[in-house]
mmCIF file of C-alpha atoms and ligand atoms in Angstrom:
data_model
loop_
_atom_site.group_PDB
_atom_site.id
_atom_site.type_symbol
_atom_site.label_atom_id
_atom_site.label_comp_id
_atom_site.label_asym_id
_atom_site.label_seq_id
_atom_site.Cartn_x
_atom_site.Cartn_y
_atom_site.Cartn_z
ATOM 1 C CA MET X 1 -31.449 23.789 -76.931
ATOM 2 C CA THR X 2 -30.536 21.122 -74.382
ATOM 3 C CA ARG X 3 -29.480 17.919 -76.139
ATOM 4 C CA ILE X 4 -30.903 14.987 -74.194
ATOM 5 C CA ALA X 5 -30.290 11.305 -75.007
ATOM 6 C CA VAL X 6 -31.379 8.027 -73.447
ATOM 7 C CA VAL X 7 -29.252 4.871 -73.124
ATOM 8 C CA PRO X 8 -31.774 2.072 -72.495
ATOM 9 C CA GLY X 9 -31.035 -1.499 -71.556
ATOM 10 C CA SER X 10 -31.571 -4.332 -69.126
ATOM 11 C CA PHE X 11 -28.197 -3.713 -67.425
ATOM 12 C CA ASP X 12 -28.522 -7.054 -65.617
ATOM 13 C CA PRO X 13 -25.796 -6.304 -64.573
ATOM 14 C CA VAL X 14 -24.017 -3.278 -66.071
ATOM 15 C CA THR X 15 -20.751 -4.343 -67.754
ATOM 16 C CA LEU X 16 -17.550 -2.492 -68.663
ATOM 17 C CA GLY X 17 -18.859 -2.440 -72.255
ATOM 18 C CA HIS X 18 -22.027 -0.621 -71.148
ATOM 19 C CA LEU X 19 -19.981 1.796 -69.062
ATOM 20 C CA ASP X 20 -17.707 2.558 -72.011
ATOM 21 C CA VAL X 21 -20.695 3.431 -74.229
ATOM 22 C CA ILE X 22 -22.290 5.525 -71.448
ATOM 23 C CA GLU X 23 -19.058 7.481 -70.992
ATOM 24 C CA ARG X 24 -18.685 8.151 -74.728
ATOM 25 C CA ALA X 25 -22.324 9.238 -75.004
ATOM 26 C CA ALA X 26 -22.042 11.467 -71.922
ATOM 27 C CA GLY X 27 -19.428 13.469 -73.804
ATOM 28 C CA LEU X 28 -21.795 14.087 -76.733
ATOM 29 C CA PHE X 29 -24.993 15.218 -74.990
ATOM 30 C CA ASP X 30 -25.921 17.846 -72.384
ATOM 31 C CA GLN X 31 -27.931 15.315 -70.434
ATOM 32 C CA LEU X 32 -27.835 11.535 -70.596
ATOM 33 C CA HIS X 33 -30.521 9.310 -69.086
ATOM 34 C CA VAL X 34 -29.379 5.751 -68.435
ATOM 35 C CA LEU X 35 -32.658 3.876 -68.341
ATOM 36 C CA VAL X 36 -33.093 0.422 -66.837
ATOM 37 C CA VAL X 37 -35.916 -1.228 -68.779
ATOM 38 C CA HIS X 38 -37.590 -4.503 -67.877
ATOM 39 C CA ASN X 39 -37.132 -6.856 -70.827
ATOM 40 C CA PRO X 40 -39.879 -9.512 -70.594
ATOM 41 C CA GLY X 41 -37.903 -11.680 -73.019
ATOM 42 C CA LYS X 42 -35.131 -12.261 -70.482
ATOM 43 C CA THR X 43 -34.973 -14.013 -67.108
ATOM 44 C CA ALA X 44 -33.629 -11.423 -64.678
ATOM 45 C CA LEU X 45 -30.859 -11.960 -62.142
ATOM 46 C CA LEU X 46 -30.972 -8.620 -60.315
ATOM 47 C CA PRO X 47 -34.014 -6.618 -59.194
ATOM 48 C CA ILE X 48 -34.450 -3.359 -61.142
ATOM 49 C CA ALA X 49 -33.640 -1.197 -58.075
ATOM 50 C CA GLN X 50 -30.345 -3.045 -57.595
ATOM 51 C CA ARG X 51 -29.404 -2.540 -61.242
ATOM 52 C CA VAL X 52 -30.101 1.190 -60.863
ATOM 53 C CA SER X 53 -27.956 1.511 -57.751
ATOM 54 C CA LEU X 54 -25.062 -0.478 -59.277
ATOM 55 C CA LEU X 55 -25.200 1.775 -62.346
ATOM 56 C CA GLN X 56 -25.182 4.880 -60.135
ATOM 57 C CA GLU X 57 -22.168 3.607 -58.183
ATOM 58 C CA SER X 58 -20.274 2.605 -61.335
ATOM 59 C CA ILE X 59 -20.928 5.904 -63.099
ATOM 60 C CA ALA X 60 -19.886 7.899 -60.019
ATOM 61 C CA ALA X 61 -16.706 5.828 -59.659
ATOM 62 C CA ALA X 62 -15.841 6.396 -63.331
ATOM 63 C CA GLY X 63 -15.978 10.185 -62.748
ATOM 64 C CA MET X 64 -17.806 10.913 -65.991
ATOM 65 C CA ARG X 65 -18.133 14.429 -67.312
ATOM 66 C CA GLY X 66 -21.572 15.797 -68.134
ATOM 67 C CA THR X 67 -24.927 15.154 -66.525
ATOM 68 C CA VAL X 68 -25.744 11.445 -66.290
ATOM 69 C CA LEU X 69 -28.989 10.387 -64.612
ATOM 70 C CA VAL X 70 -29.951 6.791 -63.865
ATOM 71 C CA THR X 71 -33.558 5.737 -63.635
ATOM 72 C CA SER X 72 -35.923 2.908 -64.565
ATOM 73 C CA TRP X 73 -38.996 2.502 -66.725
ATOM 74 C CA SER X 74 -41.537 -0.276 -66.671
ATOM 75 C CA VAL X 75 -44.794 1.101 -68.116
ATOM 76 C CA GLY X 76 -45.448 1.812 -71.799
ATOM 77 C CA LEU X 77 -43.191 2.400 -74.741
ATOM 78 C CA LEU X 78 -39.578 3.418 -74.457
ATOM 79 C CA VAL X 79 -40.302 6.378 -76.735
ATOM 80 C CA ASP X 80 -42.956 7.570 -74.261
ATOM 81 C CA TYR X 81 -40.178 7.991 -71.714
ATOM 82 C CA CYS X 82 -38.113 9.862 -74.333
ATOM 83 C CA THR X 83 -41.012 12.204 -75.075
ATOM 84 C CA ASP X 84 -41.673 12.773 -71.349
ATOM 85 C CA VAL X 85 -38.091 13.901 -70.675
ATOM 86 C CA GLY X 86 -37.575 15.733 -73.989
ATOM 87 C CA ALA X 87 -35.050 13.259 -75.403
ATOM 88 C CA SER X 88 -34.826 12.967 -79.192
ATOM 89 C CA VAL X 89 -32.053 10.389 -79.349
ATOM 90 C CA LEU X 90 -31.549 6.804 -78.169
ATOM 91 C CA VAL X 91 -27.990 5.497 -77.863
ATOM 92 C CA LYS X 92 -27.265 1.790 -78.290
ATOM 93 C CA GLY X 93 -23.913 0.013 -78.012
ATOM 94 C CA ILE X 94 -23.071 -2.241 -80.945
ATOM 95 C CA ARG X 95 -20.618 -5.117 -80.538
ATOM 96 C CA SER X 96 -21.219 -7.036 -83.755
ATOM 97 C CA GLN X 97 -23.420 -7.577 -86.800
ATOM 98 C CA ILE X 98 -25.716 -9.605 -84.540
ATOM 99 C CA ASP X 99 -26.385 -6.483 -82.469
ATOM 100 C CA VAL X 100 -27.016 -4.463 -85.651
ATOM 101 C CA ALA X 101 -29.570 -7.025 -86.843
ATOM 102 C CA TYR X 102 -31.297 -7.046 -83.421
ATOM 103 C CA GLU X 103 -31.326 -3.259 -82.978
ATOM 104 C CA THR X 104 -32.202 -2.079 -86.501
ATOM 105 C CA PRO X 105 -35.935 -2.962 -86.507
ATOM 106 C CA MET X 106 -36.374 -1.394 -83.037
ATOM 107 C CA ALA X 107 -34.584 1.747 -84.184
ATOM 108 C CA ILE X 108 -36.889 2.104 -87.194
ATOM 109 C CA VAL X 109 -40.034 1.446 -85.139
ATOM 110 C CA ASN X 110 -38.961 3.966 -82.489
ATOM 111 C CA ARG X 111 -38.419 6.572 -85.224
ATOM 112 C CA ASP X 112 -41.812 5.762 -86.778
ATOM 113 C CA LEU X 113 -43.574 5.931 -83.406
ATOM 114 C CA ALA X 114 -42.206 9.205 -82.121
ATOM 115 C CA GLY X 115 -39.472 10.598 -84.360
ATOM 116 C CA VAL X 116 -36.821 9.421 -81.904
ATOM 117 C CA GLU X 117 -33.539 8.688 -83.711
ATOM 118 C CA THR X 118 -31.156 5.913 -82.639
ATOM 119 C CA ILE X 119 -27.392 6.320 -82.658
ATOM 120 C CA PHE X 120 -25.270 3.166 -82.665
ATOM 121 C CA MET X 121 -21.995 3.524 -80.784
ATOM 122 C CA LEU X 122 -19.003 1.207 -80.936
ATOM 123 C CA PRO X 123 -17.441 0.345 -77.590
ATOM 124 C CA ASP X 124 -13.723 -0.209 -77.172
ATOM 125 C CA PRO X 125 -12.986 -3.525 -78.989
ATOM 126 C CA ALA X 126 -11.535 -4.760 -75.681
ATOM 127 C CA HIS X 127 -15.154 -5.110 -74.504
ATOM 128 C CA ALA X 128 -16.620 -6.529 -77.718
ATOM 129 C CA HIS X 129 -17.051 -10.025 -76.262
ATOM 130 C CA VAL X 130 -18.591 -8.891 -72.968
ATOM 131 C CA SER X 131 -22.303 -9.311 -72.319
ATOM 132 C CA SER X 132 -24.498 -9.320 -69.226
ATOM 133 C CA SER X 133 -25.660 -12.861 -70.001
ATOM 134 C CA LEU X 134 -22.043 -14.077 -70.067
ATOM 135 C CA VAL X 135 -21.371 -12.317 -66.758
ATOM 136 C CA ARG X 136 -24.481 -13.893 -65.197
ATOM 137 C CA GLN X 137 -23.351 -17.329 -66.335
ATOM 138 C CA VAL X 138 -19.743 -16.954 -65.133
ATOM 139 C CA ALA X 139 -20.965 -15.591 -61.768
ATOM 140 C CA ALA X 140 -23.515 -18.376 -61.333
ATOM 141 C CA LEU X 141 -20.837 -20.997 -61.904
ATOM 142 C CA GLY X 142 -18.415 -19.411 -59.437
ATOM 143 C CA GLY X 143 -16.014 -17.797 -61.939
ATOM 144 C CA ASP X 144 -14.194 -14.470 -61.685
ATOM 145 C CA VAL X 145 -16.159 -11.645 -63.338
ATOM 146 C CA THR X 146 -13.769 -8.807 -62.413
ATOM 147 C CA PRO X 147 -12.394 -8.421 -65.993
ATOM 148 C CA TYR X 148 -15.909 -7.733 -67.310
ATOM 149 C CA VAL X 149 -17.758 -5.549 -64.816
ATOM 150 C CA PRO X 150 -17.214 -2.443 -62.679
ATOM 151 C CA ARG X 151 -15.765 -3.041 -59.192
ATOM 152 C CA SER X 152 -19.094 -2.459 -57.422
ATOM 153 C CA VAL X 153 -20.808 -5.113 -59.570
ATOM 154 C CA ALA X 154 -18.042 -7.656 -58.997
ATOM 155 C CA ASP X 155 -18.239 -7.008 -55.244
ATOM 156 C CA TYR X 156 -22.040 -7.340 -55.284
ATOM 157 C CA LEU X 157 -22.003 -10.612 -57.239
ATOM 158 C CA GLN X 158 -19.229 -11.981 -55.020
ATOM 159 C CA LYS X 159 -21.172 -11.030 -51.854
ATOM 160 C CA ASP X 160 -24.327 -12.536 -53.315
ATOM 161 C CA ARG X 161 -22.488 -15.812 -53.689
ATOM 162 C CA GLY X 162 -21.694 -15.789 -49.951
HETATM 163 O O1 PNS M 1 -30.208 -4.731 -72.692
HETATM 164 P P1 PNS M 1 -31.302 -5.234 -73.583
HETATM 165 O O2 PNS M 1 -32.100 -6.333 -72.898
HETATM 166 O O3 PNS M 1 -30.811 -5.667 -74.932
HETATM 167 O O4 PNS M 1 -32.299 -3.997 -73.792
HETATM 168 C C1 PNS M 1 -33.397 -4.130 -74.661
HETATM 169 C C2 PNS M 1 -34.358 -2.945 -74.504
HETATM 170 C C3 PNS M 1 -34.845 -2.858 -73.074
HETATM 171 C C4 PNS M 1 -33.644 -1.655 -74.844
HETATM 172 C C5 PNS M 1 -35.519 -3.241 -75.480
HETATM 173 O O5 PNS M 1 -36.143 -4.401 -75.071
HETATM 174 C C6 PNS M 1 -36.500 -2.098 -75.588
HETATM 175 O O6 PNS M 1 -36.230 -1.150 -76.286
HETATM 176 N N1 PNS M 1 -37.625 -2.188 -74.872
HETATM 177 C C7 PNS M 1 -38.653 -1.156 -74.913
HETATM 178 C C8 PNS M 1 -40.004 -1.671 -75.347
HETATM 179 C C9 PNS M 1 -40.603 -0.854 -76.495
HETATM 180 O O7 PNS M 1 -40.756 0.335 -76.415
HETATM 181 N N2 PNS M 1 -40.881 -1.579 -77.606
HETATM 182 C C10 PNS M 1 -41.501 -1.019 -78.806
HETATM 183 C C11 PNS M 1 -40.579 -0.369 -79.798
HETATM 184 S S1 PNS M 1 -39.121 -1.237 -80.269
#
């Protein structure tokens, strides 16, 4: 049986913390789908297509083992995507108790809806303070984001700034 998992998120933009979780998960499953999901609760910086291409570049540059696909999803439930591609597991990165509190109800609902289990993974503590919202704020105010994001993202945000 092919073990397929999905790592969903806004990835606006992908950070080194995200990449760390993706790499760890890629080692555990036969096929990993990194899924860019529109989160209506957040004001986006990057268009979805740009987030997908930055993820693809970052994953390729990291030379990850295993099959890692990057795609996006904007219609319907996240678990519908899982069912469509035969994935029985969602992987979420957990930085703190705040993340646990935010993710736990969604994990239970996703299991109730479609029997999809959620696995919480701990990133390297070096990335525990890194979030996309922090990166967006530092970039918007002209700060250096290179310690927090893959090279391609830093280059893109720098270029965007002109
Ligand atoms: O990176 P984010 O913004 O924390 O990611 C949140 C995301 C996109 C994973 C979350 O908003 C989500 O799971 N959206 C899917 C919508 C859905 O299926 N909701 C019903 C069950 S929880």
